[in-house]
Structures are given as C-alpha cells and as structure tokens.
XYZ file of C-alpha atoms in Angstrom:
137
model
C 16.259 -7.656 -0.910
C 14.434 -5.560 1.743
C 14.967 -2.439 -0.168
C 13.456 -3.850 -3.404
C 10.462 -5.174 -1.478
C 9.946 -1.769 0.281
C 10.419 0.128 -3.156
C 7.942 -2.256 -4.756
C 5.468 -1.899 -1.852
C 5.689 1.999 -2.242
C 5.147 1.779 -5.957
C 2.082 -0.379 -5.453
C 0.504 2.017 -3.022
C 1.188 4.883 -5.390
C -0.167 3.197 -8.300
C -3.398 2.532 -6.377
C -3.640 5.935 -5.107
C -3.040 7.316 -8.638
C -5.697 5.042 -10.169
C -8.232 6.326 -7.473
C -7.467 9.902 -8.399
C -8.833 10.013 -12.030
C -10.913 13.118 -11.346
C -7.684 15.188 -10.919
C -6.460 17.230 -13.754
C -3.554 15.932 -15.677
C -0.994 18.508 -14.656
C -1.596 17.611 -10.867
C -1.068 13.892 -11.521
C 2.282 14.632 -13.221
C 3.361 16.906 -10.411
C 2.442 14.241 -7.963
C 4.329 11.499 -9.981
C 7.441 13.764 -10.205
C 7.399 14.439 -6.346
C 6.806 10.867 -5.645
C 9.590 9.744 -8.000
C 11.997 12.397 -6.395
C 10.941 11.177 -2.890
C 11.462 7.503 -3.752
C 15.006 8.355 -5.220
C 15.672 10.278 -1.890
C 14.719 7.148 0.071
C 16.681 4.722 -2.064
C 19.901 7.019 -1.776
C 19.406 7.397 2.111
C 18.834 3.659 2.421
C 22.131 2.912 0.259
C 24.091 5.387 2.350
C 22.698 4.589 5.767
C 23.547 0.855 5.268
C 27.141 1.371 4.141
C 29.500 2.322 6.998
C 32.064 4.061 4.733
C 29.554 6.177 2.829
C 27.743 6.963 6.054
C 30.922 8.235 7.658
C 31.764 10.461 4.565
C 28.233 11.898 4.356
C 28.128 12.600 7.982
C 31.157 14.989 7.572
C 30.666 16.517 3.999
C 27.526 18.927 4.791
C 29.332 20.749 7.620
C 32.710 21.396 6.067
C 34.704 20.904 2.914
C 37.449 18.352 3.086
C 40.443 17.381 1.034
C 40.242 13.594 0.125
C 43.369 13.341 2.662
C 41.612 15.278 5.371
C 38.516 13.236 4.981
C 40.542 10.119 4.958
C 42.202 11.320 8.489
C 38.785 12.161 9.833
C 37.128 8.943 9.062
C 40.207 6.792 9.892
C 39.842 5.371 6.562
C 42.486 4.940 3.663
C 42.449 7.392 1.166
C 41.476 4.819 -1.489
C 38.514 3.687 0.391
C 37.501 7.420 0.866
C 37.818 8.016 -2.911
C 35.764 5.102 -3.755
C 33.100 6.401 -1.446
C 33.483 9.822 -2.831
C 33.185 8.496 -6.483
C 29.802 6.537 -5.332
C 28.431 9.773 -3.975
C 29.454 11.711 -7.079
C 27.601 8.904 -9.289
C 24.680 9.631 -7.051
C 24.745 13.146 -7.574
C 25.565 14.189 -4.143
C 28.930 15.359 -4.056
C 31.548 16.951 -6.510
C 35.129 17.755 -6.379
C 36.305 21.259 -6.840
C 39.767 23.107 -7.050
C 40.707 24.573 -3.768
C 43.688 26.473 -2.591
C 46.689 25.869 -4.646
C 44.569 23.600 -6.840
C 44.056 20.902 -4.083
C 40.959 18.887 -4.833
C 37.983 19.574 -2.393
C 35.061 17.465 -1.838
C 31.888 19.434 -1.420
C 28.116 18.913 -1.823
C 26.923 19.031 -5.419
C 24.572 21.813 -4.376
C 23.282 23.995 -1.423
C 19.969 21.999 -1.820
C 22.053 18.686 -1.657
C 23.931 20.265 1.449
C 20.626 20.766 3.052
C 19.527 17.285 2.220
C 22.636 15.582 3.642
C 22.245 17.629 6.898
C 18.740 16.396 7.317
C 19.865 12.782 6.866
C 22.598 13.223 9.193
C 20.394 14.696 11.854
C 18.340 11.704 11.565
C 21.072 9.240 11.505
C 23.232 11.002 14.261
C 21.383 11.880 17.257
C 24.617 12.537 19.309
C 27.910 13.398 17.962
C 29.469 10.285 19.426
C 27.040 8.128 17.105
C 28.775 9.362 14.013
C 32.086 10.381 15.459
C 31.581 14.002 14.142
C 30.993 17.156 15.802
C 28.480 19.122 14.044
C-alpha cells in the first residue's frame, strides 16, 4: 500500500515537472522520461527486495561472489527450495541469471556487470556493517 502511494506521488511530481518544462526540445523530454522510468523501476525493485528478508539475504551475497544454489542455501541458512524461489523472482526482475559452472553445475550470478554494481550499491546502503546482513564483503 505504501509503495503504491509513494510511486503515485513520484509520478504526479514528475508529471507536474514535465508539464512545466514545455519549452524543452522533444528529445530532452524523452530522455528525461526514460531516465525517470529507469529510476522508478530501480526504486520499486529495491523496495521489493529490501522488504523481503529472503530476497535481501540472497541479494546481499550475489554481487560479491558467485554461488551454486546449494552453497547459497548454506550461506543464507535457508532451504534450497526457498533460495531457488528467491533466485527465480530475481531472474524475473532481470537481476540474476543462472550459468553453467565447473562440471556443468548451475551458478547464480548477476545478470550483467552493470547489475552487479547496482546490487552492490543497494547492499552498501542496506548493510552498514557486515553483521547486519550476515555477510562479509
């Protein structure tokens, strides 16, 4: 409920700002809209992850080292099934992917180097100490 209100408030503020910028060239407005849309998407993803302890626990580890689902389960003290549900959600969000590692074992990695950096920024914001997220960076 809070998230929808927050997103709606941001959208209204942006619409007011866009309406007041009528003198800007069209391509500048389009660039601003794309940038705002991207930022809004990042905010929504960060909110979803930070409010879900399982997603947050997985995200706090993924940008720093690659894990098999089994080692990720051990590191998070969660069942492999819960970890795979979280990984599946993160895949749907476009944040992680599964690649084939040594001997064909699946490895969970960030979807790209850009995403790895984004996840690290979020983790640094969420986890001011290693104990807070139970992960050494």
